[in-house]
Tab-separated table of C-alpha atoms in Angstrom:
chain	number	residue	atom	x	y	z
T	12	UNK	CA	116.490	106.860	94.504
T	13	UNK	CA	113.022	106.509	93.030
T	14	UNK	CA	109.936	107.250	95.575
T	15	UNK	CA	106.467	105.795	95.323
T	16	UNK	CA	102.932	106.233	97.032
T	17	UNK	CA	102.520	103.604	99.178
T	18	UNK	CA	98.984	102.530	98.663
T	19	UNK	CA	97.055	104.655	101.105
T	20	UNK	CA	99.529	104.925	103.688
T	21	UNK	CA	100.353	108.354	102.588
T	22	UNK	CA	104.319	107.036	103.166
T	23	UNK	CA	106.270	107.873	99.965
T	24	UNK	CA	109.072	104.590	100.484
T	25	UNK	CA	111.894	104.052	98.597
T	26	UNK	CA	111.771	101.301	95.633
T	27	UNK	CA	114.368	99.739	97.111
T	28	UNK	CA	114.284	98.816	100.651
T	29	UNK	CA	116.808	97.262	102.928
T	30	UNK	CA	115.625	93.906	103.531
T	31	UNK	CA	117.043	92.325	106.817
T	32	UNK	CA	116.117	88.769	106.063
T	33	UNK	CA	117.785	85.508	107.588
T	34	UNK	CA	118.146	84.035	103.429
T	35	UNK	CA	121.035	86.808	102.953
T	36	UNK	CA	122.231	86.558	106.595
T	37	UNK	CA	124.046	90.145	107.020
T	38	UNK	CA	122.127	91.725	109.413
T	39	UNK	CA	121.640	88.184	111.490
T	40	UNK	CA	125.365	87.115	110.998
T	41	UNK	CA	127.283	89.434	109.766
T	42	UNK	CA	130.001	91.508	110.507
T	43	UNK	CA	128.681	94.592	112.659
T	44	UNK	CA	130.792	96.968	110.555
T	45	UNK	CA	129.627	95.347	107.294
T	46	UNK	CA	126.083	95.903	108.686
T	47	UNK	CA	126.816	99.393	109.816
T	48	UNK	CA	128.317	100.314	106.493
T	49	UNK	CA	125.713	98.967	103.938
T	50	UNK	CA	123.045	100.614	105.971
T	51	UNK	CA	125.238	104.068	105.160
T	52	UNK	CA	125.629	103.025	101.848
T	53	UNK	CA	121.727	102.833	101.528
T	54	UNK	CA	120.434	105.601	103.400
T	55	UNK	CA	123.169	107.507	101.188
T	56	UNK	CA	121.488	106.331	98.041
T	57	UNK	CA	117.718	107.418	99.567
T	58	UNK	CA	116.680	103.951	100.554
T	59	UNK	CA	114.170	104.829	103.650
T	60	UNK	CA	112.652	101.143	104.492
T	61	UNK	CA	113.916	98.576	106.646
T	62	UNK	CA	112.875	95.485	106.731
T	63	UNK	CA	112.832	92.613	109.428
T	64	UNK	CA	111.484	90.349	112.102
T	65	UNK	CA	111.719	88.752	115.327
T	66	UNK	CA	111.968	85.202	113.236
T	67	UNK	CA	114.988	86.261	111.969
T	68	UNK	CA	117.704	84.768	113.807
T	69	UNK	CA	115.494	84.495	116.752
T	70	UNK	CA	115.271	88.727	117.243
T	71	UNK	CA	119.240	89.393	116.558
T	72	UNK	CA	118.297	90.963	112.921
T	73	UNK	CA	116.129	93.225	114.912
T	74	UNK	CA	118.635	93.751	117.633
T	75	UNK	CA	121.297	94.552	114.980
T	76	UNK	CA	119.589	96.952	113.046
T	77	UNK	CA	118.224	98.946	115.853
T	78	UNK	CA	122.057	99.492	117.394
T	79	UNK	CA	122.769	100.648	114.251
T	80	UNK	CA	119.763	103.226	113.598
T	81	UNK	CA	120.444	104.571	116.997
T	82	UNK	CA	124.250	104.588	116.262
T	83	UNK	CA	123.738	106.546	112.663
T	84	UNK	CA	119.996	108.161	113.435
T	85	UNK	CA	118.748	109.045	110.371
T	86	UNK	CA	115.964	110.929	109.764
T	87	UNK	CA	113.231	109.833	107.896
T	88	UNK	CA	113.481	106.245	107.798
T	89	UNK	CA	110.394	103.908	108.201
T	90	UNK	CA	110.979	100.394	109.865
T	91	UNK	CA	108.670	97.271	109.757
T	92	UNK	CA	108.239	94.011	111.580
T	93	UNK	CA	106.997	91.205	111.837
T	94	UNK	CA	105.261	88.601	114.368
T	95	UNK	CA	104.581	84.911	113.490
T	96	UNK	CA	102.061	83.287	115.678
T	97	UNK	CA	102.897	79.616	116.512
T	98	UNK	CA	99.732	77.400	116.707
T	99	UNK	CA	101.165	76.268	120.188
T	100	UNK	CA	99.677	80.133	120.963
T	101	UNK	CA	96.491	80.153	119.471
T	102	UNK	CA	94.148	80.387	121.923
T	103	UNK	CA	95.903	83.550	123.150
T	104	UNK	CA	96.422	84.794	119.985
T	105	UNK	CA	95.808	88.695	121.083
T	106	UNK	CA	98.745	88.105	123.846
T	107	UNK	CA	100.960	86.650	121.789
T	108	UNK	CA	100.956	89.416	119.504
T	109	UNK	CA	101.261	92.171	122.279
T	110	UNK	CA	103.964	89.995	123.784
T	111	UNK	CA	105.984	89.818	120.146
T	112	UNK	CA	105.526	93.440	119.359
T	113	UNK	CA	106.466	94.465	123.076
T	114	UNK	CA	109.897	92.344	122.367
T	115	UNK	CA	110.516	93.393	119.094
T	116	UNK	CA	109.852	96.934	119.990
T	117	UNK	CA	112.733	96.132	123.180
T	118	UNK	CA	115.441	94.866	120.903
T	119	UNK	CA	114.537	97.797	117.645
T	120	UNK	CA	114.870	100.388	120.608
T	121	UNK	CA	112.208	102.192	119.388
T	122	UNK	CA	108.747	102.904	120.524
T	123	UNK	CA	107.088	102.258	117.619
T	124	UNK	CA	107.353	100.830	114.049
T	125	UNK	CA	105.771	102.173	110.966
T	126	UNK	CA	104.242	98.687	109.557
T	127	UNK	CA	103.640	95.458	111.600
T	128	UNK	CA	103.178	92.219	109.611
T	129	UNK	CA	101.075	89.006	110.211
T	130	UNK	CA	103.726	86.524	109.117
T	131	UNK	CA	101.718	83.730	109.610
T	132	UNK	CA	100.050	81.757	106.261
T	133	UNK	CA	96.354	82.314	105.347
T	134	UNK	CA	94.827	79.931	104.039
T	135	UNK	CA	90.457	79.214	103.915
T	136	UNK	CA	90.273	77.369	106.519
T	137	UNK	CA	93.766	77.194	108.768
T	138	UNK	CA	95.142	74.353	110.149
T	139	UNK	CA	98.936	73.661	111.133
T	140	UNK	CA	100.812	76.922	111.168
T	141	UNK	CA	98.391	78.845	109.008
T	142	UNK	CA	95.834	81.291	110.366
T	143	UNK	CA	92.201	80.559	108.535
T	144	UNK	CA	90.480	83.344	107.672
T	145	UNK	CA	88.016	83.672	110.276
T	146	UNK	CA	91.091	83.714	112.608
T	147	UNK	CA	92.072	86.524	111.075
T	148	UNK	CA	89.133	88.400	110.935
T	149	UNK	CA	88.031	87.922	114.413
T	150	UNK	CA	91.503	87.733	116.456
T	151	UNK	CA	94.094	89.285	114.379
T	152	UNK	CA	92.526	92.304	112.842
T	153	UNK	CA	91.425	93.121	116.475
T	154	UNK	CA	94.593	92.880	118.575
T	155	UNK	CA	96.562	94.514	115.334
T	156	UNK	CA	94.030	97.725	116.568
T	157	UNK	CA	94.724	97.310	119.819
T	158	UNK	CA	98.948	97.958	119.063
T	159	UNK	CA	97.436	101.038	116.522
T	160	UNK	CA	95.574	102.426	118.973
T	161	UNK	CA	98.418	101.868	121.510
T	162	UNK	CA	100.620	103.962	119.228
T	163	UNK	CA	103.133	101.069	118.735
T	164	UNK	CA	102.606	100.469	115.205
T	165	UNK	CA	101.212	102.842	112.727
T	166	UNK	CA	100.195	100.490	109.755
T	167	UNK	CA	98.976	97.359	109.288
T	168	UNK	CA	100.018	94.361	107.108
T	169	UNK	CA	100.500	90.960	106.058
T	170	UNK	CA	102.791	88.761	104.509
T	171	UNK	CA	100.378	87.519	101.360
T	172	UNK	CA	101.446	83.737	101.665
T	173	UNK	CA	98.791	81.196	101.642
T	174	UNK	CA	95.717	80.210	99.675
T	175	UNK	CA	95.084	82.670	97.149
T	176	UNK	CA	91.247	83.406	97.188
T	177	UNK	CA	91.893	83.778	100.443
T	178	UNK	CA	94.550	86.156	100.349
T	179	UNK	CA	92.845	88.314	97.579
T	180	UNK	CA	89.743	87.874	100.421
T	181	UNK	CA	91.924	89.469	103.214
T	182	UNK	CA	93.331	92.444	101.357
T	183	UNK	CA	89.654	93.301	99.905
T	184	UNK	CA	88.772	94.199	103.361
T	185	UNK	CA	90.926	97.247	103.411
T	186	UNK	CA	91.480	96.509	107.185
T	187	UNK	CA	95.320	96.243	106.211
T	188	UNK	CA	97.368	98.904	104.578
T	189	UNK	CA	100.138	96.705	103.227
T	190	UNK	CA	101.296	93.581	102.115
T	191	UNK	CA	104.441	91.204	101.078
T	192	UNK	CA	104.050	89.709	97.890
T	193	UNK	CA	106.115	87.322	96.480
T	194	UNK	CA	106.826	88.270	92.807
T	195	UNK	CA	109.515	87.112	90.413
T	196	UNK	CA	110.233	86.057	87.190
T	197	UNK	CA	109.366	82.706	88.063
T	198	UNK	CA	106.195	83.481	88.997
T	199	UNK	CA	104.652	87.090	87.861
T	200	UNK	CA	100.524	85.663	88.710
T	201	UNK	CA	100.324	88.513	91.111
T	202	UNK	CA	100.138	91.062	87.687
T	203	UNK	CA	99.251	88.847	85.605
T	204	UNK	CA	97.289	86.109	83.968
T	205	UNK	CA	99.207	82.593	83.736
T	206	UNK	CA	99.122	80.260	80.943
T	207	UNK	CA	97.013	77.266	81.831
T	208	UNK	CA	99.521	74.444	83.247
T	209	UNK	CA	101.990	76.974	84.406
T	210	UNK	CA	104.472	75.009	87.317
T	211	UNK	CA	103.606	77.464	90.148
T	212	UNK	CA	100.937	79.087	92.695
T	213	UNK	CA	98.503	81.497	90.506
T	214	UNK	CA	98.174	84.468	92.687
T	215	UNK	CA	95.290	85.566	90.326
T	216	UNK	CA	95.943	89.100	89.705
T	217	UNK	CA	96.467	90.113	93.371
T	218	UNK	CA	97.890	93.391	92.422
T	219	UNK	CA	94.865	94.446	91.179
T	220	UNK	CA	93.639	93.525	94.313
T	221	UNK	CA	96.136	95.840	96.534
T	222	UNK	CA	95.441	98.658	94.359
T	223	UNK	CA	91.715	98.677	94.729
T	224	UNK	CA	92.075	98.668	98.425
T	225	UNK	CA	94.942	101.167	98.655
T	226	UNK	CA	97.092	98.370	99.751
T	227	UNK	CA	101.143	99.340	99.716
T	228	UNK	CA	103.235	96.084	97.912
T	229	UNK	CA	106.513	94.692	99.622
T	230	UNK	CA	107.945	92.719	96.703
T	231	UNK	CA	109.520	89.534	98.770
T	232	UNK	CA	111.329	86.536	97.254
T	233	UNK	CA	112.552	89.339	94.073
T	234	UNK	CA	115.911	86.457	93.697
T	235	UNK	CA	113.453	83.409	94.214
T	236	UNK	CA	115.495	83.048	97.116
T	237	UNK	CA	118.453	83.262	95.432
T	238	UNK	CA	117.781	81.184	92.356
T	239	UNK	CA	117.076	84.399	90.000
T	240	UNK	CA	121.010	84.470	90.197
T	241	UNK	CA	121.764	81.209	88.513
T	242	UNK	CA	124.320	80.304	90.443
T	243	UNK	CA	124.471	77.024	92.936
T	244	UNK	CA	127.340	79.267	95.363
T	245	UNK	CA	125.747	80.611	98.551
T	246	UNK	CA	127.988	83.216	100.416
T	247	UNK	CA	128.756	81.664	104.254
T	248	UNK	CA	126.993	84.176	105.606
T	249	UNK	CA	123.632	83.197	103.896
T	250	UNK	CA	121.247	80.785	104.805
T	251	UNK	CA	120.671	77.114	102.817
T	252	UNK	CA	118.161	77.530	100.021
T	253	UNK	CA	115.221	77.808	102.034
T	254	UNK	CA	111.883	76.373	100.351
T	255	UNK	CA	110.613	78.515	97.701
T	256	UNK	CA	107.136	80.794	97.865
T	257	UNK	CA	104.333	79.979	95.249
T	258	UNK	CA	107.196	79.107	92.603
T	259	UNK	CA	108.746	75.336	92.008
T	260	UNK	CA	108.541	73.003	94.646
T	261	UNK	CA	111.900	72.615	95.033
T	262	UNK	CA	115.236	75.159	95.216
T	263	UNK	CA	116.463	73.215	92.723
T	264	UNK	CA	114.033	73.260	89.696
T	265	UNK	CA	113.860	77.074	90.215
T	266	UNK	CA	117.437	77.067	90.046
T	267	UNK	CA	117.372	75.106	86.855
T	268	UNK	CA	114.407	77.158	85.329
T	269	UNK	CA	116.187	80.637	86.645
T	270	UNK	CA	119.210	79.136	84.226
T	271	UNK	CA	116.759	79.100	80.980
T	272	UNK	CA	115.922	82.882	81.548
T	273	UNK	CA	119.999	83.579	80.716
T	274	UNK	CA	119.279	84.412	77.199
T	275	UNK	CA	118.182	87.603	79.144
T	276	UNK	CA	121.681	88.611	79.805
T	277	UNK	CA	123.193	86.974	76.420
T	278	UNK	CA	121.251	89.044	74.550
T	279	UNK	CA	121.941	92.085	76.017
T	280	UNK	CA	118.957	93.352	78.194
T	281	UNK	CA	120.563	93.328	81.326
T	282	UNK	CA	124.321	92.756	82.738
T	283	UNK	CA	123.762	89.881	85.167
T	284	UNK	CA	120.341	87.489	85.508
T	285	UNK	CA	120.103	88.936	89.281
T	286	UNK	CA	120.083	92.118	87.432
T	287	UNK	CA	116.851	91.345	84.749
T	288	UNK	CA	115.367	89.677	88.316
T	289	UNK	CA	115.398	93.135	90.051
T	290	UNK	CA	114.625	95.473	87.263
T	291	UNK	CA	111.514	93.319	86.753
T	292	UNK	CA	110.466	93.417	90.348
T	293	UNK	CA	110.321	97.170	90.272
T	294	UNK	CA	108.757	97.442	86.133
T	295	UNK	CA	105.280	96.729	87.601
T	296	UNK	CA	103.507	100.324	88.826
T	297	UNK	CA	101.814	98.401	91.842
T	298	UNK	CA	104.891	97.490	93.206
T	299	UNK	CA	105.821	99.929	96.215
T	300	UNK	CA	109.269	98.944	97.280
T	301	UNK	CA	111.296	95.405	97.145
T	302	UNK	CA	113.418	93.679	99.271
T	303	UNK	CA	116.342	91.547	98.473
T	304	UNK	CA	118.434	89.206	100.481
T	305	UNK	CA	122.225	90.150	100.645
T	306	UNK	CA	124.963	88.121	102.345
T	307	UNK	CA	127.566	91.177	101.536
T	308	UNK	CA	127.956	94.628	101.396
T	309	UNK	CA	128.715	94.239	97.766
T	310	UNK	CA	125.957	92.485	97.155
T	311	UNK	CA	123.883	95.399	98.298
T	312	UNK	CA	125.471	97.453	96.141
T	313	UNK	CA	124.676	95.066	93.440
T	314	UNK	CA	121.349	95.236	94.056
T	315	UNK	CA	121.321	99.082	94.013
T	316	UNK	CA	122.881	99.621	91.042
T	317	UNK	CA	120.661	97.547	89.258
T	318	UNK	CA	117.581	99.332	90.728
T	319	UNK	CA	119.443	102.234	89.731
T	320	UNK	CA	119.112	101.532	85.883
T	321	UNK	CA	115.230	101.729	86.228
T	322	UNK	CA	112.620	99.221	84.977
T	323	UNK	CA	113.209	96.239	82.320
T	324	UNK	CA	112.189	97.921	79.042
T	325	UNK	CA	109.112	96.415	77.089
T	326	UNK	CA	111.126	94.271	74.788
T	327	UNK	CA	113.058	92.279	77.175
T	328	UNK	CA	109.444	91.819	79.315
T	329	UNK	CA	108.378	90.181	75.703
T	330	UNK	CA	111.550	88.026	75.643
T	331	UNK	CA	111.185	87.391	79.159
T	332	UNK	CA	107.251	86.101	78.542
T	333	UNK	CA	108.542	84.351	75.482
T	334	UNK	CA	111.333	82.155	78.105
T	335	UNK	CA	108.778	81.311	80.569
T	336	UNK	CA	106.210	79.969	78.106
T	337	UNK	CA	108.632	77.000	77.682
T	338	UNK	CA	107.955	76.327	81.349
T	339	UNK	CA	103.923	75.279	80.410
T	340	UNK	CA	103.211	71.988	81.145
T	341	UNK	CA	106.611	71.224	83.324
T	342	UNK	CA	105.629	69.519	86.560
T	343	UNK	CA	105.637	72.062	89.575
């Protein structure tokens, strides 16, 4: 398993990491011997990140993976969470955050985690369930310090949802040392220029952003959610279609879009669209590691194996760039 620098961190993570999401479902409601075996099956392979939150199936992701870390106890593994700050909580906004890191750190079983996430949205000015950017600046950064200093996290991050100036704003501080980034072949903004009427959120080039500031990448929503594998069948164990991040407004159009980008596989440059989806993810040198839902074990396998077979080559990037200019001009 391929290795990279996370930004400054000095952590060398796996490309692939073992995403514990609620979109996939296993390690919320899966079988615990499914769950115990594809976490074998990765730390076998070399995958040493694992991924989750207490919003993800209300702390039993976190529950599940922690029985079975301390039931296999590898060595050298780095875990991160998450806490989302409801606005019903603002005004305590340093407690809430001990409070969420104090239960998430209960049901891991640990002491500490290696990265804690702001999951909330950023946007200029907040409102609703985002955090503005003064909130950020002069609540979260300080109580995110407090847990540092505390020795219950070691790194700092967010999850890079929200208005993009903003966002680009954020990491250019340097006061975090990671962040999520949504980044598909739906929507590749974050490394690269879009054409002008292109039907999704321009992230303006915010990996050039991360590596400026020595920011680690967490590639998030690598499957749009599912709808990089052109198909409409959703295992039980996974969630709906949840609403997609910075690409369509709907499930649906990405769905139908995701279907356009088969020549992809027709033509020979990868063995499954899900396949092209992941080897893109991971063809972009700012990307540290990526996480992607899975409802099976053999989905996880999937997904290794195609990480496995390295980067998308330059040609089928070209093709690929040549299928999504046909999206120009579609409403979002």
């Amino acid at each position: 398993m391929e290795t990279r620098m996370f930004g400054r961190s000095g952590l060398r993570i796996s490309v692939l990491g073992f995403g514990c999401g609620a979109v996939g479902g296993l390690m919320v409601r899966g079988a615990a011997a499914d769950q115990d075996r594809a976490i074998g099956l990765a730390l076998a392979a070399g995958v040493n990140y694992f991924d989750t939150a207490v919003q993800y199936g209300n702390g039993q992701s976190e529950t599940n993976l922690g029985h079975v870390l301390a039931a296999q106890k590898p060595a050298g593994v780095y875990v991160g969470t998450k806490v989302r700050v409801p606005s019903g909580s603002f005004r305590d906004i340093g407690g809430e955050i001990a409070r969420s890191i104090d239960g998430s750190l209960g049901r891991l079983g640990m002491d500490h985690v290696d990265i804690f996430h702001l999951h909330n949205p950023i946007t200029a000015n907040g409102g609703g369930e985002t955090l503005s950017a003064a909130q950020v600046r002069d609540e979260i950064i300080p109580a995110f310090h407090k847990l540092r200093d505390a020795g219950k996290t070691r790194f700092l991050g967010i999850t890079a949802v929200g208005d993009t100036a903003t966002l680009q704003d954020v990491i250019d501080t340097e006061a975090f040392d990671s962040a999520q980034v949504s980044y598909n072949m739906l929507n590749p903004s974050a490394a690269t220029d879009l054409p002008p009427h292109y039907p999704a959120q321009d992230y303006g080039r915010l990996f050039d952003h991360t590596r400026k500031a020595g920011v680690g990448v967490v590639g998030i929503r690598v499957l749009a959610a599912g709808a990089l594998s052109g198909s409409t069948e959703r295992h039980p164990t996974a969630s709906a279609p949840p609403e997609p991040i910075g690409s369509a407004h709907s499930y649906a159009i990405d769905l139908e879009r995701a279907r356009r980008l088969m020549p992809l596989v027709t033509e020979g440059f990868a063995g499954s669209l899900a396949e092209a989806a992941i080897r893109f993810a991971i063809s972009h040198p700012a990307m540290g590691t990526i996480l992607v839902g899975m409802a099976t074990v053999g989905e996880f396998e999937g997904s290794l194996a195609s990480v496995l077979k390295g980067p998308l080559p330059p040609a089928a990037l070209d093709r690929l760039n040549e299928l999504t200019a046909g999206f120009v001009g579609e409403p979002r």
